[in-house]
Amino acid sequence: MIVKTYAAALQGIDAIPVTIETLLDSGFMMTMVGLPDTAVKESAERVMSAVNVSGFGFPRRKVVINLAPADVRKEGSAYDLPIAAGIVAADGKIKPDHLGEFLMIGELSLDGSLLPVKGVLPMAIMARKLGFRGMIVPRANALEAAVVNDIEVYGCGSFAEVAGFLNDAAGVERTEVDTRVEFSKAYATFPFDFADVKGQQGVKRAFEVACAGGHNILLVGPPGSGKSMMAKRLPSILPPLSLAEALETTKIHSVAGKLKGGSMLMTTRPFRSPHHTISPVALVGGGANPVPGEISLAHNGVLFLDEFPEFSRSVLEVMRQPLEDRHINISRAKYSIDYPAGFMLVASMNPCPCGYYNHPTRECTCSQTQVRRYLGRISGPLLDRIDLQVEIMPVPFDELCDMAPGESSAAIRERVARAREIQERRFAGDPATHCNAQMTPRQLAAHARPTPEGARILERAMAKYDMSARAYDRILKVARTVADLEGAAEIGPSHIREAVSYRSLDRSTWGLK
């Protein structure tokens, strides 16, 4: 008799069904076909030990296991549980009645205990879509799977519990989570608050504008001026995640194996801060066993690159396409995967090699050539995708001594959320556009046309600072966001002036002493 159990394989951040067919025949060996990788092939020893320890006795017959579809590579240890269940059911020790109703996922230990696996959330979404009654998963993955409504989830601690459940024995309880209730109760608390930042009102305002419009931002300033400190506080003023965004973000982190045991939904926007020695593959994703990279783990959140020019040129250049398209397609000889990458880029850098160019009290020891060469480590096309370029100076002593708290992140976040609501209504007819930073040229002409006086100010500014044409669209996008923060329908002169002030590195005088 052929017994069928059901599992899932990951492709990108989605799952596809895998049918595991088990046949007991005359002989004494175990054969596995269907393009299994090394980890799947090694499951034989784990399964044998777990079945014996659980008291079922591994059948002394030839075992043939087929993983279908045969042209999809099966990777990882998540197939241990359905393989073991299929073997014991084919041996007549588990009723086959419920095998077709449940998707089973889990890694088996030698003592029969179930260990957690990654990617359970997209598997649960797939199981509901395909009409499975439910899922049987390791207990540590139960809450993650139960986030998906309208599907039964049973978390088990051992293979013996799974076998008992399939044989209609009592003892395994269903795990239930009301996703909307849990999400609404989750209040975003942050370890960092802008109320702790002394001075730097102009930089705080730039962060507010960046978050309100989803703009990328670059901070340029000497060591100790507070670049990293303020960047870490950025998630506290971003608008809250919607339920759809939370599910999508959680799915990515589930596939990457970044969710902690017992986790449900991610309720705060991710903040990723990779070191400047990161490789291109670690940044964009891929590898021999493809996983999402840092830009995908930062989806719906922030990617912070400290010491921006210290990143290798190849690492920085691979970000150009995902910054524009909000996704990354990774094509290799054996696979082609599309990962989402809708992140907000926040970068910081010193203005020169010594770090003190334009410093109010310390002398810069770099030549003009060194200053220009240091900035030249960042290519023009990449710099073009950064809407706000802000100079930051050290905080004066009298402001450091001021004990009064600054404006809280909650107050700033409220204004940011109101501006985002305006943009949601503006782009309601275009699902590909969510905020001002993503406006197309056609949308820019429709929604970001300045008043005649504003246009004259922009014309004079571009001539005075010798700005390139690539800065024109960026200024209008930022000006539209500034106007949204004020609730203004038109882009006026003050909005243009503020947007121009955020283009420090576009000025032809930058780096000239």
JSON list of C-alpha atoms in Angstrom, two decimals, residues 218-309:
[
{"chain": "A", "resi": 218, "resn": "LEU", "atom": "CA", "xyz": [22.06, 60.47, 4.15]},
{"chain": "A", "resi": 219, "resn": "LEU", "atom": "CA", "xyz": [23.64, 62.14, 7.19]},
{"chain": "A", "resi": 220, "resn": "VAL", "atom": "CA", "xyz": [27.04, 63.77, 6.72]},
{"chain": "A", "resi": 221, "resn": "GLY", "atom": "CA", "xyz": [28.90, 64.96, 9.80]},
{"chain": "A", "resi": 222, "resn": "PRO", "atom": "CA", "xyz": [31.99, 64.61, 11.99]},
{"chain": "A", "resi": 223, "resn": "PRO", "atom": "CA", "xyz": [32.49, 61.83, 14.56]},
{"chain": "A", "resi": 224, "resn": "GLY", "atom": "CA", "xyz": [30.45, 62.30, 17.73]},
{"chain": "A", "resi": 225, "resn": "SER", "atom": "CA", "xyz": [27.79, 64.50, 16.17]},
{"chain": "A", "resi": 226, "resn": "GLY", "atom": "CA", "xyz": [25.00, 61.99, 16.86]},
{"chain": "A", "resi": 227, "resn": "LYS", "atom": "CA", "xyz": [24.44, 60.37, 13.45]},
{"chain": "A", "resi": 228, "resn": "SER", "atom": "CA", "xyz": [24.13, 56.77, 14.66]},
{"chain": "A", "resi": 229, "resn": "MET", "atom": "CA", "xyz": [22.29, 57.76, 17.84]},
{"chain": "A", "resi": 230, "resn": "MET", "atom": "CA", "xyz": [19.51, 59.48, 15.91]},
{"chain": "A", "resi": 231, "resn": "ALA", "atom": "CA", "xyz": [19.34, 56.81, 13.20]},
{"chain": "A", "resi": 232, "resn": "LYS", "atom": "CA", "xyz": [18.59, 54.18, 15.86]},
{"chain": "A", "resi": 233, "resn": "ARG", "atom": "CA", "xyz": [15.59, 56.26, 16.93]},
{"chain": "A", "resi": 234, "resn": "LEU", "atom": "CA", "xyz": [14.12, 56.38, 13.44]},
{"chain": "A", "resi": 235, "resn": "PRO", "atom": "CA", "xyz": [11.76, 53.37, 13.82]},
{"chain": "A", "resi": 236, "resn": "SER", "atom": "CA", "xyz": [10.07, 55.13, 16.74]},
{"chain": "A", "resi": 237, "resn": "ILE", "atom": "CA", "xyz": [8.65, 57.82, 14.41]},
{"chain": "A", "resi": 238, "resn": "LEU", "atom": "CA", "xyz": [7.74, 55.64, 11.43]},
{"chain": "A", "resi": 239, "resn": "PRO", "atom": "CA", "xyz": [4.00, 54.99, 11.01]},
{"chain": "A", "resi": 240, "resn": "PRO", "atom": "CA", "xyz": [2.77, 51.73, 12.59]},
{"chain": "A", "resi": 241, "resn": "LEU", "atom": "CA", "xyz": [2.70, 48.57, 10.52]},
{"chain": "A", "resi": 242, "resn": "SER", "atom": "CA", "xyz": [-0.63, 47.64, 8.99]},
{"chain": "A", "resi": 243, "resn": "LEU", "atom": "CA", "xyz": [-1.83, 44.06, 9.50]},
{"chain": "A", "resi": 244, "resn": "ALA", "atom": "CA", "xyz": [-0.97, 43.21, 5.88]},
{"chain": "A", "resi": 245, "resn": "GLU", "atom": "CA", "xyz": [2.53, 44.68, 6.26]},
{"chain": "A", "resi": 246, "resn": "ALA", "atom": "CA", "xyz": [3.03, 42.80, 9.53]},
{"chain": "A", "resi": 247, "resn": "LEU", "atom": "CA", "xyz": [2.10, 39.48, 7.89]},
{"chain": "A", "resi": 248, "resn": "GLU", "atom": "CA", "xyz": [4.41, 40.13, 4.94]},
{"chain": "A", "resi": 249, "resn": "THR", "atom": "CA", "xyz": [7.30, 41.18, 7.18]},
{"chain": "A", "resi": 250, "resn": "THR", "atom": "CA", "xyz": [6.83, 38.20, 9.49]},
{"chain": "A", "resi": 251, "resn": "LYS", "atom": "CA", "xyz": [6.79, 35.85, 6.49]},
{"chain": "A", "resi": 252, "resn": "ILE", "atom": "CA", "xyz": [10.17, 37.11, 5.30]},
{"chain": "A", "resi": 253, "resn": "HIS", "atom": "CA", "xyz": [11.75, 36.71, 8.74]},
{"chain": "A", "resi": 254, "resn": "SER", "atom": "CA", "xyz": [10.16, 33.26, 9.07]},
{"chain": "A", "resi": 255, "resn": "VAL", "atom": "CA", "xyz": [11.73, 32.09, 5.80]},
{"chain": "A", "resi": 256, "resn": "ALA", "atom": "CA", "xyz": [15.11, 33.48, 6.92]},
{"chain": "A", "resi": 257, "resn": "GLY", "atom": "CA", "xyz": [14.82, 31.69, 10.29]},
{"chain": "A", "resi": 258, "resn": "LYS", "atom": "CA", "xyz": [15.02, 34.99, 12.19]},
{"chain": "A", "resi": 259, "resn": "LEU", "atom": "CA", "xyz": [11.89, 34.59, 14.30]},
{"chain": "A", "resi": 260, "resn": "LYS", "atom": "CA", "xyz": [12.41, 33.74, 17.93]},
{"chain": "A", "resi": 261, "resn": "GLY", "atom": "CA", "xyz": [10.74, 30.66, 19.38]},
{"chain": "A", "resi": 262, "resn": "GLY", "atom": "CA", "xyz": [7.12, 31.31, 20.33]},
{"chain": "A", "resi": 263, "resn": "SER", "atom": "CA", "xyz": [6.88, 34.41, 18.12]},
{"chain": "A", "resi": 264, "resn": "MET", "atom": "CA", "xyz": [3.68, 35.46, 16.43]},
{"chain": "A", "resi": 265, "resn": "LEU", "atom": "CA", "xyz": [3.39, 38.61, 14.35]},
{"chain": "A", "resi": 266, "resn": "MET", "atom": "CA", "xyz": [6.11, 41.23, 14.09]},
{"chain": "A", "resi": 267, "resn": "THR", "atom": "CA", "xyz": [4.44, 44.43, 15.29]},
{"chain": "A", "resi": 268, "resn": "THR", "atom": "CA", "xyz": [7.33, 46.89, 14.88]},
{"chain": "A", "resi": 269, "resn": "ARG", "atom": "CA", "xyz": [9.11, 47.85, 11.69]},
{"chain": "A", "resi": 270, "resn": "PRO", "atom": "CA", "xyz": [12.44, 46.06, 11.22]},
{"chain": "A", "resi": 271, "resn": "PHE", "atom": "CA", "xyz": [15.71, 47.96, 11.69]},
{"chain": "A", "resi": 272, "resn": "ARG", "atom": "CA", "xyz": [18.70, 46.29, 10.06]},
{"chain": "A", "resi": 273, "resn": "SER", "atom": "CA", "xyz": [22.22, 47.61, 10.53]},
{"chain": "A", "resi": 274, "resn": "PRO", "atom": "CA", "xyz": [24.80, 45.40, 8.74]},
{"chain": "A", "resi": 275, "resn": "HIS", "atom": "CA", "xyz": [28.54, 45.94, 9.19]},
{"chain": "A", "resi": 276, "resn": "HIS", "atom": "CA", "xyz": [30.44, 47.56, 6.34]},
{"chain": "A", "resi": 277, "resn": "THR", "atom": "CA", "xyz": [32.32, 44.28, 5.68]},
{"chain": "A", "resi": 278, "resn": "ILE", "atom": "CA", "xyz": [29.08, 42.60, 4.48]},
{"chain": "A", "resi": 279, "resn": "SER", "atom": "CA", "xyz": [29.24, 40.74, 1.15]},
{"chain": "A", "resi": 280, "resn": "PRO", "atom": "CA", "xyz": [26.92, 41.43, -1.81]},
{"chain": "A", "resi": 281, "resn": "VAL", "atom": "CA", "xyz": [25.19, 38.04, -1.35]},
{"chain": "A", "resi": 282, "resn": "ALA", "atom": "CA", "xyz": [24.52, 38.70, 2.34]},
{"chain": "A", "resi": 283, "resn": "LEU", "atom": "CA", "xyz": [23.03, 42.07, 1.43]},
{"chain": "A", "resi": 284, "resn": "VAL", "atom": "CA", "xyz": [20.72, 41.07, -1.44]},
{"chain": "A", "resi": 285, "resn": "GLY", "atom": "CA", "xyz": [20.16, 37.39, -0.56]},
{"chain": "A", "resi": 286, "resn": "GLY", "atom": "CA", "xyz": [20.76, 34.12, -2.37]},
{"chain": "A", "resi": 287, "resn": "GLY", "atom": "CA", "xyz": [23.53, 31.62, -1.66]},
{"chain": "A", "resi": 288, "resn": "ALA", "atom": "CA", "xyz": [23.71, 27.87, -2.15]},
{"chain": "A", "resi": 289, "resn": "ASN", "atom": "CA", "xyz": [20.55, 27.49, -0.05]},
{"chain": "A", "resi": 290, "resn": "PRO", "atom": "CA", "xyz": [18.81, 30.78, -0.93]},
{"chain": "A", "resi": 291, "resn": "VAL", "atom": "CA", "xyz": [17.67, 32.98, 1.94]},
{"chain": "A", "resi": 292, "resn": "PRO", "atom": "CA", "xyz": [16.56, 36.63, 2.05]},
{"chain": "A", "resi": 293, "resn": "GLY", "atom": "CA", "xyz": [19.36, 39.19, 2.45]},
{"chain": "A", "resi": 294, "resn": "GLU", "atom": "CA", "xyz": [19.53, 42.29, 4.63]},
{"chain": "A", "resi": 295, "resn": "ILE", "atom": "CA", "xyz": [17.61, 44.45, 2.15]},
{"chain": "A", "resi": 296, "resn": "SER", "atom": "CA", "xyz": [14.69, 41.99, 2.29]},
{"chain": "A", "resi": 297, "resn": "LEU", "atom": "CA", "xyz": [14.88, 41.62, 6.07]},
{"chain": "A", "resi": 298, "resn": "ALA", "atom": "CA", "xyz": [14.54, 45.43, 6.15]},
{"chain": "A", "resi": 299, "resn": "HIS", "atom": "CA", "xyz": [11.37, 45.30, 4.00]},
{"chain": "A", "resi": 300, "resn": "ASN", "atom": "CA", "xyz": [8.71, 47.67, 5.41]},
{"chain": "A", "resi": 301, "resn": "GLY", "atom": "CA", "xyz": [11.39, 49.07, 7.71]},
{"chain": "A", "resi": 302, "resn": "VAL", "atom": "CA", "xyz": [14.83, 50.67, 7.79]},
{"chain": "A", "resi": 303, "resn": "LEU", "atom": "CA", "xyz": [18.21, 49.63, 6.41]},
{"chain": "A", "resi": 304, "resn": "PHE", "atom": "CA", "xyz": [20.90, 51.64, 8.22]},
{"chain": "A", "resi": 305, "resn": "LEU", "atom": "CA", "xyz": [24.36, 51.76, 6.66]},
{"chain": "A", "resi": 306, "resn": "ASP", "atom": "CA", "xyz": [26.84, 53.39, 9.03]},
{"chain": "A", "resi": 307, "resn": "GLU", "atom": "CA", "xyz": [30.18, 54.58, 7.60]},
{"chain": "A", "resi": 308, "resn": "PHE", "atom": "CA", "xyz": [28.62, 54.56, 4.14]},
{"chain": "A", "resi": 309, "resn": "PRO", "atom": "CA", "xyz": [31.82, 55.04, 2.05]}
]
